[in-house]
Short mmCIF file of C-alpha atoms in Angstrom, two decimals:
data_model
loop_
_atom_site.label_atom_id
_atom_site.label_comp_id
_atom_site.label_asym_id
_atom_site.label_seq_id
_atom_site.Cartn_x
_atom_site.Cartn_y
_atom_site.Cartn_z
CA MET A 1 -27.67 -47.00 -3.00
CA LYS A 2 -30.35 -46.51 -5.61
CA GLN A 3 -30.52 -49.10 -8.36
CA SER A 4 -32.76 -48.71 -11.37
CA LEU A 5 -35.12 -51.55 -12.15
CA LEU A 6 -35.25 -50.35 -15.75
CA LEU A 7 -32.29 -50.68 -18.10
CA ILE A 8 -32.56 -49.16 -21.58
CA GLY A 9 -30.29 -50.64 -24.21
CA CYS A 10 -26.90 -49.09 -24.82
CA ILE A 11 -27.93 -45.81 -23.17
CA ILE A 12 -26.44 -47.16 -19.95
CA CYS A 13 -23.01 -47.11 -21.57
CA SER A 14 -22.41 -43.53 -20.35
CA PRO A 15 -23.60 -41.63 -23.46
CA ALA A 16 -22.64 -37.98 -23.91
CA LEU A 17 -25.43 -35.42 -23.77
CA ALA A 18 -26.77 -34.47 -27.17
CA ASP A 19 -27.07 -30.85 -28.30
CA ASN A 20 -30.52 -29.41 -27.72
CA PRO A 21 -31.83 -25.85 -27.96
CA LEU A 22 -33.71 -26.48 -24.70
CA PRO A 23 -31.95 -27.94 -21.62
CA PRO A 24 -32.51 -31.70 -21.87
CA ILE A 25 -34.40 -33.62 -19.21
CA LEU A 26 -31.90 -36.25 -18.09
CA ASP A 27 -32.77 -39.93 -18.04
CA PHE A 28 -29.56 -40.72 -16.16
CA TYR A 29 -27.45 -38.88 -13.60
CA PRO A 30 -24.24 -37.18 -14.79
CA GLN A 31 -20.94 -38.86 -13.98
CA CYS A 32 -19.51 -35.61 -12.64
CA VAL A 33 -21.62 -34.20 -9.80
CA PRO A 34 -23.34 -31.10 -11.28
CA GLN A 35 -24.05 -27.74 -9.66
CA VAL A 36 -27.75 -27.27 -8.79
CA ILE A 37 -28.36 -23.63 -9.67
CA ASN A 38 -32.06 -23.69 -8.80
CA THR A 39 -34.72 -26.06 -7.50
CA ALA A 40 -38.09 -25.06 -8.98
CA SER A 41 -41.40 -26.29 -7.56
CA ASN A 42 -44.36 -25.40 -9.77
CA LYS A 43 -47.95 -26.28 -10.52
CA ILE A 44 -49.05 -25.76 -14.12
CA ILE A 45 -52.78 -25.78 -14.92
CA TYR A 46 -54.03 -26.52 -18.42
CA ASP A 47 -57.64 -25.94 -19.47
CA ILE A 48 -58.56 -28.78 -21.77
CA ASP A 49 -59.43 -27.68 -25.29
CA PRO A 50 -63.28 -27.64 -25.49
CA ALA A 51 -63.14 -29.47 -28.81
CA LEU A 52 -61.18 -32.31 -27.18
CA ALA A 53 -63.45 -32.35 -24.14
CA THR A 54 -66.64 -32.71 -26.19
CA SER A 55 -65.18 -35.31 -28.53
CA SER A 56 -64.13 -37.66 -25.71
CA THR A 57 -66.31 -39.63 -23.31
CA SER A 58 -63.38 -41.07 -21.33
CA GLY A 59 -62.88 -38.20 -18.89
CA VAL A 60 -60.18 -35.58 -18.58
CA MET A 61 -57.38 -38.05 -17.82
CA ALA A 62 -57.72 -39.41 -21.34
CA HIS A 63 -55.81 -36.26 -22.34
CA ARG A 64 -53.12 -36.67 -19.68
CA GLU A 65 -50.27 -37.61 -22.01
CA MET A 66 -50.81 -34.70 -24.38
CA TYR A 67 -50.73 -32.08 -21.62
CA LEU A 68 -47.90 -33.83 -19.77
CA GLN A 69 -45.67 -33.52 -22.83
CA ARG A 70 -46.62 -29.84 -23.08
CA ALA A 71 -45.71 -29.41 -19.40
CA LEU A 72 -42.31 -31.03 -19.96
CA VAL A 73 -41.53 -28.44 -22.63
CA ASP A 74 -42.62 -25.68 -20.26
CA ILE A 75 -40.32 -27.15 -17.61
CA GLN A 76 -37.41 -27.02 -20.07
CA ARG A 77 -38.20 -23.45 -21.01
CA GLN A 78 -38.17 -22.41 -17.38
CA ALA A 79 -34.76 -24.04 -16.96
CA GLN A 80 -33.54 -22.24 -20.09
CA ILE A 81 -34.35 -18.91 -18.41
CA ASP A 82 -31.94 -19.93 -15.61
CA ASN A 83 -29.27 -20.74 -18.25
CA ALA A 84 -29.31 -24.35 -17.09
CA ASP A 85 -27.42 -27.00 -19.04
CA ALA A 86 -29.84 -29.77 -18.12
CA VAL A 87 -32.82 -30.71 -15.95
CA ILE A 88 -33.55 -33.50 -13.47
CA ILE A 89 -37.17 -34.05 -12.44
CA GLN A 90 -37.32 -35.07 -8.79
CA ARG A 91 -41.13 -35.07 -8.42
CA LEU A 92 -43.95 -35.15 -10.97
CA ASN A 93 -47.66 -35.51 -10.32
CA VAL A 94 -50.44 -35.24 -12.90
CA THR A 95 -54.08 -34.92 -11.81
CA GLY A 96 -57.33 -34.08 -13.55
CA VAL A 97 -60.22 -31.83 -12.57
CA ASP A 98 -63.67 -32.48 -14.06
CA ARG A 99 -66.27 -30.42 -12.27
CA SER A 100 -69.75 -29.34 -13.37
CA ILE A 101 -71.75 -26.84 -11.34
CA ASN A 102 -75.44 -26.11 -11.95
CA LEU A 103 -76.79 -23.08 -10.09
CA GLN A 104 -80.30 -21.67 -10.07
CA ASP A 105 -80.80 -18.00 -9.23
CA SER A 106 -83.30 -15.25 -10.03
CA SER A 107 -81.81 -14.73 -13.47
CA GLY A 108 -82.10 -18.34 -14.44
CA LYS A 109 -79.90 -21.42 -14.63
CA VAL A 110 -76.10 -21.04 -14.64
CA ASN A 111 -73.84 -23.87 -15.83
CA SER A 112 -70.12 -24.00 -15.04
CA ASN A 113 -67.96 -26.77 -16.47
CA ILE A 114 -64.27 -27.03 -15.49
CA LYS A 115 -62.06 -29.56 -17.23
CA GLN A 116 -58.36 -29.23 -16.42
CA ILE A 117 -55.07 -31.09 -16.17
CA HIS A 118 -52.82 -30.07 -13.24
CA VAL A 119 -49.09 -30.86 -13.45
CA SER A 120 -47.10 -30.39 -10.21
CA SER A 121 -43.34 -30.79 -10.29
CA THR A 122 -40.08 -30.26 -8.45
CA VAL A 123 -37.18 -29.81 -10.86
CA GLU A 124 -33.45 -29.28 -10.44
CA HIS A 125 -31.81 -26.87 -12.89
CA LEU A 126 -28.23 -28.01 -13.42
CA LYS A 127 -24.94 -26.53 -14.51
CA LEU A 128 -22.93 -29.48 -15.80
CA CYS A 129 -19.21 -30.12 -15.51
CA ASP A 130 -16.97 -30.15 -18.57
CA ASP A 131 -17.31 -33.93 -18.57
CA LYS A 132 -20.93 -34.45 -19.67
CA GLN A 133 -20.90 -38.25 -19.63
CA LEU A 134 -23.84 -39.97 -17.92
CA THR A 135 -23.88 -42.87 -15.50
CA ALA A 136 -26.15 -45.93 -15.56
CA ASN A 137 -28.13 -44.57 -12.57
CA SER A 138 -31.61 -43.54 -13.65
CA THR A 139 -33.16 -40.26 -12.54
CA PRO A 140 -36.53 -40.43 -10.69
CA TYR A 141 -38.45 -39.38 -13.85
CA ASN A 142 -37.19 -39.73 -17.40
CA SER A 143 -37.47 -37.30 -20.31
CA LYS A 144 -40.98 -38.60 -21.13
CA GLY A 145 -42.20 -37.91 -17.60
CA LYS A 146 -42.33 -41.58 -16.68
CA ALA A 147 -41.49 -42.55 -13.11
CA VAL A 148 -38.63 -44.99 -12.69
CA SER A 149 -38.98 -47.57 -9.96
CA PHE A 150 -36.17 -47.56 -7.41
CA THR A 151 -35.20 -49.71 -4.49
CA GLU A 152 -33.32 -47.94 -1.69
CA THR A 153 -30.69 -50.35 -0.40
CA VAL A 154 -28.67 -49.97 2.77
CA VAL A 155 -25.36 -51.66 2.00
CA LYS A 156 -24.46 -54.22 4.64
CA LEU A 157 -21.11 -56.00 4.73
CA ALA A 158 -20.94 -59.72 5.31
CA LEU A 159 -20.34 -60.57 8.95
CA PRO A 160 -17.37 -62.71 9.94
CA GLU A 161 -18.33 -66.08 11.38
CA ASP A 162 -16.93 -65.29 14.81
CA GLY A 163 -18.16 -61.78 15.43
CA SER A 164 -20.79 -59.06 15.12
CA LEU A 165 -20.84 -56.03 12.86
CA PHE A 166 -19.46 -54.07 15.82
CA THR A 167 -16.53 -56.49 16.09
CA GLN A 168 -15.95 -56.34 12.35
CA ALA A 169 -15.78 -52.54 12.46
CA GLN A 170 -13.26 -52.61 15.30
CA LYS A 171 -11.07 -55.09 13.39
CA HIS A 172 -11.31 -53.28 10.04
CA SER A 173 -7.97 -52.05 8.70
CA ALA A 174 -8.70 -48.37 8.07
CA PRO A 175 -7.04 -46.46 5.24
CA ASP A 176 -4.47 -43.77 5.98
CA ALA A 177 -6.02 -40.62 7.45
CA ALA A 178 -4.80 -38.53 4.51
CA ILE A 179 -6.74 -35.39 3.54
CA THR A 180 -6.52 -33.62 0.17
CA ILE A 181 -8.59 -30.95 -1.57
CA ASP A 182 -10.97 -33.62 -2.92
CA SER A 183 -10.54 -36.67 -0.68
CA ALA A 184 -10.36 -37.99 2.87
CA TYR A 185 -9.18 -41.42 4.05
CA GLY A 186 -8.69 -42.44 0.42
CA VAL A 187 -12.30 -41.66 -0.58
CA HIS A 188 -12.75 -38.95 -3.24
CA ILE A 189 -15.69 -36.72 -4.06
CA GLY A 190 -17.58 -38.64 -6.77
CA ASP A 191 -16.65 -42.12 -5.49
CA SER A 192 -19.44 -44.68 -5.12
CA VAL A 193 -21.04 -45.64 -1.83
CA ASP A 194 -19.76 -49.19 -2.42
CA GLY A 195 -16.21 -47.86 -2.64
CA LEU A 196 -16.74 -45.83 0.53
CA GLN A 197 -17.94 -48.75 2.61
CA SER A 198 -15.33 -51.10 1.20
CA ALA A 199 -12.55 -48.67 2.17
CA LEU A 200 -13.80 -47.57 5.60
CA GLY A 201 -15.75 -50.64 6.71
CA PRO A 202 -19.12 -50.61 8.52
CA HIS A 203 -20.38 -47.12 9.27
CA SER A 204 -21.31 -46.12 12.82
CA ILE A 205 -24.47 -44.15 12.03
CA GLN A 206 -26.56 -43.29 8.98
CA LEU A 207 -29.08 -40.48 8.56
CA GLN A 208 -31.44 -39.77 5.67
CA LEU A 209 -31.70 -36.02 5.07
CA SER A 210 -34.60 -33.98 3.72
CA ASP A 211 -32.92 -33.39 0.34
CA GLY A 212 -32.46 -37.13 -0.33
CA THR A 213 -28.82 -37.22 0.80
CA ILE A 214 -27.72 -40.05 3.10
CA ALA A 215 -25.08 -39.12 5.68
CA TYR A 216 -22.78 -41.96 6.79
CA GLY A 217 -20.90 -41.31 10.04
CA TYR A 218 -17.68 -43.14 10.93
CA GLY A 219 -16.98 -42.88 14.63
CA ARG A 220 -18.43 -39.76 16.19
CA ASN A 221 -17.04 -37.03 13.97
CA LEU A 222 -16.24 -38.17 10.42
CA TRP A 223 -19.11 -37.91 7.91
CA PHE A 224 -19.51 -38.80 4.23
CA PHE A 225 -22.57 -37.45 2.39
CA VAL A 226 -23.94 -39.64 -0.42
CA LYS A 227 -26.51 -38.61 -3.02
CA ASN A 228 -27.65 -40.83 -5.90
CA ALA A 229 -25.09 -43.44 -4.73
CA TYR A 230 -22.07 -41.09 -5.00
CA VAL A 231 -20.08 -39.19 -2.39
CA VAL A 232 -20.83 -35.46 -2.73
CA MET A 233 -19.33 -34.05 0.49
CA ILE A 234 -17.02 -35.03 3.35
CA SER A 235 -17.08 -33.24 6.69
CA GLN A 236 -15.59 -33.55 10.13
CA ASP A 237 -18.37 -32.93 12.66
CA PRO A 238 -20.94 -31.10 10.48
CA GLY A 239 -23.26 -30.56 13.45
CA LEU A 240 -25.97 -33.07 12.51
CA VAL A 241 -25.70 -34.79 15.91
CA ASN A 242 -25.13 -33.00 19.22
CA ASN A 243 -22.75 -34.18 21.95
CA HIS A 244 -25.44 -36.26 23.66
CA GLY A 245 -26.21 -37.93 20.35
CA LYS A 246 -22.53 -38.69 19.80
CA ASN A 247 -22.42 -40.44 23.16
CA GLN A 248 -24.93 -42.99 21.81
CA ILE A 249 -22.36 -44.05 19.19
CA ALA A 250 -19.55 -46.43 20.08
CA LEU A 251 -16.08 -44.90 20.00
CA SER A 252 -14.06 -45.97 16.97
CA GLU A 253 -10.40 -46.87 17.26
CA ASN A 254 -10.08 -46.11 13.56
CA TYR A 255 -11.88 -42.78 13.16
CA ASP A 256 -12.09 -41.03 16.53
CA ASN A 257 -8.41 -40.14 16.69
CA ASP A 258 -7.05 -36.75 15.63
CA ASP A 259 -4.32 -38.31 13.49
CA TRP A 260 -5.34 -36.95 10.09
CA ILE A 261 -2.83 -35.10 7.94
CA ILE A 262 -3.43 -32.70 5.04
CA GLU A 263 -1.26 -32.96 1.93
CA GLY A 264 1.30 -34.91 3.97
CA LYS A 265 2.39 -31.80 5.91
CA ILE A 266 -0.42 -30.26 8.01
CA HIS A 267 -1.70 -31.75 11.27
CA PRO A 268 -4.62 -30.88 13.55
CA GLY A 269 -3.50 -28.27 16.04
CA ASP A 270 -1.05 -26.59 13.66
CA LYS A 271 -0.94 -22.80 13.84
CA GLN A 272 -2.68 -20.86 11.09
CA GLU A 273 0.56 -19.26 9.94
CA THR A 274 2.12 -22.73 9.61
CA VAL A 275 -0.79 -23.96 7.50
CA ALA A 276 -0.55 -20.84 5.30
CA LYS A 277 3.03 -21.80 4.36
CA TYR A 278 1.73 -24.86 2.50
CA LEU A 279 -1.77 -23.88 1.35
CA LEU A 280 -3.18 -20.77 -0.28
CA LEU A 281 -5.89 -19.84 2.24
CA ASN A 282 -8.85 -17.66 1.23
CA LYS A 283 -10.96 -16.37 4.11
CA HIS A 284 -14.72 -16.84 3.69
CA ASN A 285 -17.43 -16.41 6.34
CA GLY A 286 -15.16 -17.16 9.27
CA ASP A 287 -13.32 -20.14 7.81
CA TYR A 288 -10.56 -20.60 5.25
CA ARG A 289 -10.85 -22.30 1.87
CA VAL A 290 -8.49 -23.92 -0.59
CA THR A 291 -10.05 -24.24 -4.03
CA GLY A 292 -9.43 -27.16 -6.39
CA LYS A 293 -10.74 -28.01 -9.84
CA ASN A 294 -14.09 -29.51 -8.80
CA SER A 295 -14.11 -29.18 -4.99
CA GLN A 296 -12.83 -27.10 -2.11
CA LEU A 297 -11.11 -27.88 1.17
CA ILE A 298 -12.54 -25.91 4.07
CA LEU A 299 -10.44 -25.43 7.19
CA GLN A 300 -11.69 -24.20 10.55
CA PHE A 301 -9.37 -22.70 13.15
CA GLU A 302 -10.01 -22.05 16.83
CA ASP A 303 -8.34 -19.49 19.07
CA TYR A 304 -6.54 -20.83 22.13
CA ASN A 305 -5.31 -18.65 25.01
CA GLU A 306 -2.11 -20.45 25.87
CA SER A 307 -0.79 -17.69 28.11
CA ILE A 308 -2.40 -14.82 29.99
CA THR A 309 0.41 -12.55 28.81
CA LYS A 310 0.22 -13.43 25.10
CA ALA A 311 -2.37 -13.10 22.37
CA ALA A 312 -4.56 -16.10 21.51
CA VAL A 313 -3.13 -18.59 19.02
CA SER A 314 -5.30 -19.75 16.11
CA ARG A 315 -4.94 -23.51 15.57
CA LEU A 316 -6.45 -25.91 13.02
CA ASN A 317 -9.18 -28.16 14.41
CA ARG A 318 -11.60 -29.20 11.61
CA PHE A 319 -11.84 -29.79 7.89
CA ALA A 320 -14.54 -30.33 5.27
CA ILE A 321 -14.46 -31.14 1.55
CA MET A 322 -17.34 -29.68 -0.41
CA PRO A 323 -18.46 -28.86 -3.96
CA LEU A 324 -17.29 -25.53 -5.33
CA VAL A 325 -20.76 -24.06 -4.77
CA ASP A 326 -22.13 -24.21 -1.22
CA ALA A 327 -25.55 -25.68 -0.58
CA SER A 328 -28.21 -23.00 -0.23
CA HIS A 329 -29.54 -24.54 3.00
CA THR A 330 -28.71 -27.12 5.64
CA PRO A 331 -30.87 -30.24 5.17
CA GLN A 332 -32.59 -31.68 8.23
CA VAL A 333 -32.92 -35.33 9.25
CA ASN A 334 -35.93 -36.91 7.55
CA PHE A 335 -37.44 -39.18 10.21
CA ALA A 336 -39.40 -42.27 9.16
CA ASN A 337 -42.97 -42.99 10.25
CA PHE A 338 -43.39 -45.09 13.42
CA ASP A 339 -47.13 -44.63 13.93
CA ASN A 340 -47.60 -48.41 13.94
CA ILE A 341 -45.61 -48.68 17.18
CA ASP A 342 -47.32 -47.50 20.38
CA ILE A 343 -44.34 -46.38 22.45
CA ALA A 344 -46.51 -45.19 25.34
CA LYS A 345 -47.97 -48.69 25.78
CA ILE A 346 -44.51 -50.28 25.69
CA ILE A 347 -43.37 -47.92 28.46
CA ALA A 348 -46.49 -48.72 30.49
CA LEU A 349 -45.27 -52.38 30.52
CA ASP A 350 -48.76 -53.63 29.70
CA HIS A 351 -48.42 -54.21 25.98
CA LYS A 352 -47.60 -57.76 24.85
CA GLN A 353 -47.38 -57.16 21.10
CA THR A 354 -44.09 -57.90 19.35
CA TYR A 355 -43.06 -55.22 16.88
CA THR A 356 -40.91 -55.82 13.81
CA LEU A 357 -39.31 -52.83 12.14
CA GLN A 358 -39.83 -52.35 8.41
CA PRO A 359 -36.89 -51.51 6.07
CA GLN A 360 -38.10 -47.91 5.64
CA GLN A 361 -37.94 -47.51 9.44
CA LEU A 362 -34.23 -48.31 9.44
CA VAL A 363 -33.08 -45.45 7.22
CA ASN A 364 -31.92 -43.58 10.33
CA GLN A 365 -29.98 -45.81 12.67
CA ILE A 366 -26.97 -46.04 14.94
CA GLN A 367 -25.45 -49.16 13.48
CA LEU A 368 -22.49 -49.51 15.84
CA ASN A 369 -23.41 -49.62 19.50
CA GLU A 370 -22.03 -51.99 22.10
CA ASN A 371 -25.59 -53.09 22.93
CA GLY A 372 -26.61 -53.61 19.31
CA PRO A 373 -28.00 -51.37 16.54
CA LYS A 374 -30.59 -48.68 17.30
CA ALA A 375 -33.28 -47.31 14.98
CA ILE A 376 -33.74 -43.56 15.42
CA VAL A 377 -37.44 -42.79 15.80
CA ASN A 378 -37.03 -39.05 16.38
CA SER A 379 -34.74 -36.69 18.28
CA ASN A 380 -35.55 -38.37 21.60
CA VAL A 381 -36.32 -42.05 20.99
CA LEU A 382 -34.17 -45.05 20.02
CA LEU A 383 -35.39 -48.60 19.34
CA GLY A 384 -32.99 -51.54 19.60
CA PHE A 385 -33.60 -54.51 17.32
CA ASN A 386 -32.23 -57.97 16.57
CA GLU A 387 -31.15 -59.56 13.27
CA GLN A 388 -34.80 -60.23 12.36
CA GLY A 389 -35.71 -56.57 12.92
CA THR A 390 -37.72 -57.35 16.06
CA ILE A 391 -37.60 -54.61 18.70
CA ASN A 392 -35.73 -55.72 21.83
CA SER A 393 -35.07 -52.42 23.62
CA LEU A 394 -36.28 -48.82 23.86
CA LYS A 395 -34.65 -45.62 25.05
CA VAL A 396 -36.19 -42.19 25.65
CA THR A 397 -33.62 -39.49 26.30
CA GLU A 398 -32.88 -35.80 25.82
CA SER A 399 -32.53 -34.61 22.22
CA MET A 400 -29.73 -36.18 20.20
CA PHE A 401 -29.97 -33.57 17.46
CA GLU A 402 -31.25 -30.03 18.06
CA PRO A 403 -30.95 -28.04 21.33
CA GLN A 404 -33.78 -28.80 23.75
CA ASP A 405 -34.52 -27.18 27.10
CA ILE A 406 -36.12 -28.92 30.08
CA ASP A 407 -39.63 -27.68 29.29
CA GLU A 408 -39.39 -28.97 25.72
CA PHE A 409 -38.15 -32.34 27.00
CA LYS A 410 -41.06 -32.51 29.46
CA LYS A 411 -43.45 -32.10 26.53
CA VAL A 412 -41.80 -35.10 24.86
CA LEU A 413 -42.20 -37.15 28.05
CA ALA A 414 -45.84 -36.12 28.26
CA THR A 415 -46.37 -37.39 24.70
CA TYR A 416 -45.42 -40.89 25.90
CA GLN A 417 -47.18 -40.50 29.28
CA ILE A 418 -43.90 -40.69 31.21
CA PRO A 419 -43.79 -39.11 34.70
CA THR A 420 -41.18 -36.35 34.76
CA THR A 421 -40.07 -36.54 38.43
CA LYS A 422 -38.84 -39.33 40.67
CA THR A 423 -41.80 -38.95 43.06
CA ALA A 424 -44.32 -39.21 40.24
CA PHE A 425 -42.50 -42.19 38.79
CA LEU A 426 -42.49 -44.11 42.08
CA ALA A 427 -46.18 -43.32 42.50
CA ARG A 428 -46.91 -44.88 39.12
CA TYR A 429 -44.64 -47.89 39.73
CA PRO A 430 -44.90 -48.59 43.51
CA ASP A 431 -42.97 -51.90 43.20
CA ALA A 432 -39.92 -50.12 41.70
CA GLU A 433 -36.48 -50.45 43.28
CA ASP A 434 -35.28 -47.02 44.43
CA ASN A 435 -31.53 -46.64 43.95
CA PHE A 436 -31.28 -42.95 44.77
CA ASP A 437 -30.71 -41.31 41.33
CA ASN A 438 -31.86 -44.47 39.53
CA VAL A 439 -35.07 -46.48 39.61
CA MET A 440 -35.26 -50.12 38.44
CA ILE A 441 -38.47 -51.94 37.52
CA THR A 442 -38.66 -55.64 36.67
CA LYS A 443 -41.72 -57.28 35.16
CA GLY A 444 -41.19 -60.84 33.97
CA THR A 445 -38.34 -60.70 31.43
CA ILE A 446 -38.68 -56.91 31.00
CA LEU A 447 -36.26 -54.57 32.76
CA MET A 448 -36.80 -50.80 32.94
CA SER A 449 -34.05 -48.47 34.15
CA VAL A 450 -34.74 -44.76 34.77
CA ASN A 451 -32.08 -42.17 35.57
CA PHE A 452 -32.73 -38.87 37.39
CA ASP A 453 -30.62 -35.74 37.78
CA SER A 454 -30.20 -36.09 41.59
CA TYR A 455 -31.11 -38.17 44.66
CA ASP A 456 -33.96 -35.80 45.60
CA ASP A 457 -37.61 -36.80 45.51
CA ASP A 458 -38.36 -34.03 43.00
CA ALA A 459 -35.41 -34.98 40.77
CA GLU A 460 -36.07 -34.60 37.04
CA LEU A 461 -36.00 -37.61 34.71
CA ILE A 462 -32.94 -37.74 32.41
CA ASP A 463 -33.55 -40.90 30.42
CA LEU A 464 -35.52 -44.14 30.42
CA SER A 465 -34.42 -47.49 29.01
CA ILE A 466 -36.30 -50.77 28.60
CA VAL A 467 -34.80 -54.12 27.64
CA PHE A 468 -37.16 -56.94 26.66
#
């Protein structure tokens, strides 16, 4: 959840947007999640007025504020062309260029003086809801182009005295698995992340996506997407994690059961014609949609051949709740930087350094695992850690996200200097215990376990785990 460190008077009391001939640059996010009609990334270059340049001895950045305000107006004008109601600045960078070049050629001396202000920006052009009230959550840059300082907080629930977060999740009393056009499990589009986690308990997995959205997974298939601290989408198995990745997440007694019900009448597995009796289905790109005021319920059916003599039966198997306008692209997982941790040396069992994970390295993590939480380094590597954030385990395995063939996986293993076959592994670790399709290595308090795809000497490595 993002919390502003800057509070400005009574503006935080959800003021209505004022009329403006140009789309206003918002200081605070709208209460109703707006439609992003365009995301514009631009670089505007201003040549500094020669009169200003000669009258100042402080350098080009002395004129930063003047040209920044001009750029903000240009940003609003660009949004006006898109018929936007308002603007949110997601990124803003102002730099100066002050370059003098003196050249000598056959015709004499040539002087070239360049004095410029460069304004780079990424801006969202918005179409607002009928309700134009604002929240108290500040946008990244305000209407004056000033950056607002944020702290990204991962909400953690207090642990019971007699159990872990995993135990707390298993004991949590989940809400009814009721699905409507704008809600699932009692959580509505537009609800806060605090409300989500209070209702559903500790999440199983969290992923930070490339567009700033945080995806919270409950069990292996139920996902809530949060942006700017509010729920913007709900989806059952959106495809962020593949089946191997799901197997790294502990099964949830609350959320891994197909016991959900739509509008009190429709169950998973119901025939399409049965569903159509209760909901007005509109076919769109292979799925069916039911449109509400500010959101839409998307239903996916799958054909089942229940008899060799009869036609396949189309039955309901998934749902999603999304804004009225689909996202223009599918965001990818935004992995944190782990360059300070030498994974290859850890695997070599010759590195004594203790690593402590930083908060920004925990943005992607499997929170609920029977062996403790795991930080996700990339598609192939997990790091276990204790309550102090100190790494206590490591796992290298096949991709948990995108498809990956054996040759691609071998390249990953080569990155960490891991032998890819059983023979090569035993050659590197001659004291290892050979258990046919598994090899065990013990060094002091460190235990390494390596699994292979067969008993054969040339068996390929499947995964490697180390516990410290």
